[in-house]
Coordinates of C-alpha atoms and ligand atoms in Angstrom, one line a residue:
X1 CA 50.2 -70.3 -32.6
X2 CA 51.1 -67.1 -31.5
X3 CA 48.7 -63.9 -32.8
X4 CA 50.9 -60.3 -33.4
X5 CA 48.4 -57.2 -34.7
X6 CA 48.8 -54.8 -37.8
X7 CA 47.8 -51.8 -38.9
X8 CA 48.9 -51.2 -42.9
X9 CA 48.5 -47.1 -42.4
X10 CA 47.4 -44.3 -44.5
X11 CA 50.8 -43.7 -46.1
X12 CA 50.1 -47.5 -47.2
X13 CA 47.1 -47.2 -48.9
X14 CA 48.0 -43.7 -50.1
X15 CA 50.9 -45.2 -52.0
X16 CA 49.3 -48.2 -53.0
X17 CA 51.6 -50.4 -51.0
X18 CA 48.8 -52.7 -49.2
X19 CA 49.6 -55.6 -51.8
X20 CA 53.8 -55.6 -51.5
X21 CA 53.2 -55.6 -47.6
X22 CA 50.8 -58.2 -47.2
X23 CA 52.7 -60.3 -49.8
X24 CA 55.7 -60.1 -47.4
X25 CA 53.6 -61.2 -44.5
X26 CA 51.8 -64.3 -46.5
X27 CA 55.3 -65.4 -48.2
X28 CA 57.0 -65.4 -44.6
X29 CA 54.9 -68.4 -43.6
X30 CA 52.4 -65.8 -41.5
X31 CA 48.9 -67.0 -41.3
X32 CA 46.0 -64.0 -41.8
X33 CA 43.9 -65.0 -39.1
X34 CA 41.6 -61.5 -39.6
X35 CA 41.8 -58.4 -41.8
X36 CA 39.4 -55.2 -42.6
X37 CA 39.4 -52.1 -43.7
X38 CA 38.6 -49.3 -41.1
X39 CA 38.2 -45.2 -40.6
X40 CA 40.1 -44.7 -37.2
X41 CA 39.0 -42.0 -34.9
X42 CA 40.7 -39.5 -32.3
X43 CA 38.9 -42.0 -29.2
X44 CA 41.0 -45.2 -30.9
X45 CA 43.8 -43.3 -31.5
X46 CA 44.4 -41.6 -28.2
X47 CA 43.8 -45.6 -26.3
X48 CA 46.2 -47.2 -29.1
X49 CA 49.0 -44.3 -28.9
X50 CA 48.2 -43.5 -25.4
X51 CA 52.1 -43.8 -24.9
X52 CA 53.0 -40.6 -26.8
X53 CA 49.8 -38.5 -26.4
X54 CA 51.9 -35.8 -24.3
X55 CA 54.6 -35.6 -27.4
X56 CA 54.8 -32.8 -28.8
X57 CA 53.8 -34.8 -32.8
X58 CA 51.0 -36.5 -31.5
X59 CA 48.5 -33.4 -33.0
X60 CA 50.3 -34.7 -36.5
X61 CA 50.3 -38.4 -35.9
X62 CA 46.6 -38.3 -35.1
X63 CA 46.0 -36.4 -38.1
X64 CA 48.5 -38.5 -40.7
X65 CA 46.1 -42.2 -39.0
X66 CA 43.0 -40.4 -40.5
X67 CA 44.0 -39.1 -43.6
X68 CA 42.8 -42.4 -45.7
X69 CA 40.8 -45.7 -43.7
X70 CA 43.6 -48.1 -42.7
X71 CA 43.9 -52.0 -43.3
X72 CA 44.2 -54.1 -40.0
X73 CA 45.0 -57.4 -39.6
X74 CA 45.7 -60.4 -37.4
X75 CA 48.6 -62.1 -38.4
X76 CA 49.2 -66.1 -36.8
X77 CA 52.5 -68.2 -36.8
X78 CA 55.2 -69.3 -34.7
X79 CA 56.5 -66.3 -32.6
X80 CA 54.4 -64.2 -35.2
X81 CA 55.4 -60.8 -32.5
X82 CA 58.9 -60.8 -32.6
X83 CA 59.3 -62.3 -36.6
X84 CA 56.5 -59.2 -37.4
X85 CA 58.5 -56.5 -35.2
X86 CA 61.8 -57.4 -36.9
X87 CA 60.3 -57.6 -40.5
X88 CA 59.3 -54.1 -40.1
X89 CA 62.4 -52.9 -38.8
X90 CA 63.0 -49.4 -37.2
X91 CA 60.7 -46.8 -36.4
X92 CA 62.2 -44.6 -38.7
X93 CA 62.1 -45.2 -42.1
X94 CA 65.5 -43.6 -42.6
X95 CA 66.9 -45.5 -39.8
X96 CA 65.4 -49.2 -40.7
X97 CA 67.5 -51.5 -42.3
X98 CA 67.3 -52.0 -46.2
X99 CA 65.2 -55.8 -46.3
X100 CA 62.8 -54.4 -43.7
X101 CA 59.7 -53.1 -44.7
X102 CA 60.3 -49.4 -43.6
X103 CA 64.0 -49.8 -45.1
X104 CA 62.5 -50.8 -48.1
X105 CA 59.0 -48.8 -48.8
X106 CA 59.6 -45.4 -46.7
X107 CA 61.5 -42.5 -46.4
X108 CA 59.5 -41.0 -43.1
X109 CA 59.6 -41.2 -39.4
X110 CA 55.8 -40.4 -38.9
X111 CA 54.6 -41.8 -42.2
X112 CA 56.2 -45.2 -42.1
X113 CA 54.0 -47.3 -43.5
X114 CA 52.4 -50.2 -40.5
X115 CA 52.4 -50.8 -37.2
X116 CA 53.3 -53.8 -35.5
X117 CA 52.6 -55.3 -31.8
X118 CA 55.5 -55.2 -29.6
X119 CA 54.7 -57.5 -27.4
X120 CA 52.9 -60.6 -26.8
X121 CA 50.9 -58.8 -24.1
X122 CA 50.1 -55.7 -26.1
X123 CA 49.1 -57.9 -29.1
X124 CA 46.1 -59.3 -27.4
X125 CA 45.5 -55.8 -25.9
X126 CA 45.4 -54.8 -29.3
X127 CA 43.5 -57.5 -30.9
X128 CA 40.8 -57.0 -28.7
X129 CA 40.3 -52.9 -29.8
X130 CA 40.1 -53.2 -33.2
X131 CA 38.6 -57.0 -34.0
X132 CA 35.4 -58.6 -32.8
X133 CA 35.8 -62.3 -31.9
X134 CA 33.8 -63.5 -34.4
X135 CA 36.6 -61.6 -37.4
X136 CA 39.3 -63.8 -36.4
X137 CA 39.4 -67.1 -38.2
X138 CA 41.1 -70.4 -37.1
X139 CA 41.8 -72.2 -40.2
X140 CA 44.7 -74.4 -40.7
X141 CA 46.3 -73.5 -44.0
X142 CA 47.6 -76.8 -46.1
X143 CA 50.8 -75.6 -46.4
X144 CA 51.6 -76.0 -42.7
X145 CA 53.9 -79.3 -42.9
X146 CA 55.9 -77.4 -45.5
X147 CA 56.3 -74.5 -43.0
X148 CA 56.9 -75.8 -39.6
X149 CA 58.8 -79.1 -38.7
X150 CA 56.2 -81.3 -36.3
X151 CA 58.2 -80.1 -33.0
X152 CA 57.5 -76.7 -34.0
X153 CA 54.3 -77.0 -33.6
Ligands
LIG1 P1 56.8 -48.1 -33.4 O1 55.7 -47.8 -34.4 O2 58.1 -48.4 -34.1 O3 56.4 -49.1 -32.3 P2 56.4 -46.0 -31.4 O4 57.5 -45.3 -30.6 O5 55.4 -46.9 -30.7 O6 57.1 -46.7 -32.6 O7 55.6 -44.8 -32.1 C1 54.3 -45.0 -32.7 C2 54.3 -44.2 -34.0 O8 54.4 -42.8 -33.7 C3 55.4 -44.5 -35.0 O9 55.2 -45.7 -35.7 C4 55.4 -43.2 -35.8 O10 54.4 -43.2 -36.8 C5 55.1 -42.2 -34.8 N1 56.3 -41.6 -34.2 C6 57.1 -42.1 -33.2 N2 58.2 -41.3 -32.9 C7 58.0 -40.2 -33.8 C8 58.7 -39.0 -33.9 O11 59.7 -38.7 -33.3 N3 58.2 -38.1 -34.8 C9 57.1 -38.3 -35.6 N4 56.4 -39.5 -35.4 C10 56.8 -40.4 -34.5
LIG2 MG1 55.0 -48.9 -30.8

């Protein structure tokens, strides 16, 4: 099964929306292969946005990831990248469709509430900065035949 990487930020912990997202995740059919609770620093920050670190809101992106630890996690399942990328919907919370997660829990462009791999590449990229091995469980959950037909799997 594919493996897509999460970060539930500090405007989710802030607003006490860590339960409604993860529910989301779990009631989709996702697996949680790995999840902890972590302070980021500047180092992690500037290798995981090193994409915008010459835009002019990076100073204030850096700042908003340190504000509060963050929750990440390692969600499992069937094309788990794209399904994750499309249930949190566009970067801008303004902009993302209503039945998204940032259409539904945010009002912000910076503070909008997770991040989500965008690609199968950068999701193991990913999974490899912020998890150790040894934090990422392979368990089969007993719902499985309910959630996949056998040639899905
Ligand atoms: P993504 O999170 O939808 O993949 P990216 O372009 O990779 O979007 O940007 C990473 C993060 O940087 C966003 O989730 C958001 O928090 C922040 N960000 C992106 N563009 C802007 C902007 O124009 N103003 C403020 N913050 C931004
Ligand atoms: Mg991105």
């Amino acid at each position: 099964m594919e493996q897509t990487f999460i970060i539930l930020k500090p405007s989710t912990i802030t607003r006490a929306l860590v339960g409604d997202v993860l529910t989301r995740f779990q009631r989709k059919g996702l697996r949680i292969a790995g999840i902890k609770m972590m302070q980021l620093d500047e180092d992690i920050l500037r290798r995981h946005y090193a994409h915008l670190v010459d835009r002019d809101f990076f100073p204030d992106l850096l700042k908003s990831m340190m504000v509060t630890p963050v929750i990440v996690a390692v969600l499992s399942g069937k094309d788990a990248v794209a399904v994750v990328r499309s249930m949190t919907g566009a970067t801008n919370c303004r902009k993302a469709a209503p039945g998204t997660i940032r259409g539904d829990f945010g009002m912000s462009g910076q503070e909008n509430i997770i991040h989500a791999s965008d690609s199968p590449e950068n999701a193991a990229i990913e999974i490899e900065r912020f998890f150790k091995p040894e934090e990422i469980f392979d368990y089969t959950l007993l719902t499985l035949p309910a959630t996949y037909a056998p040639d899905e799997l």
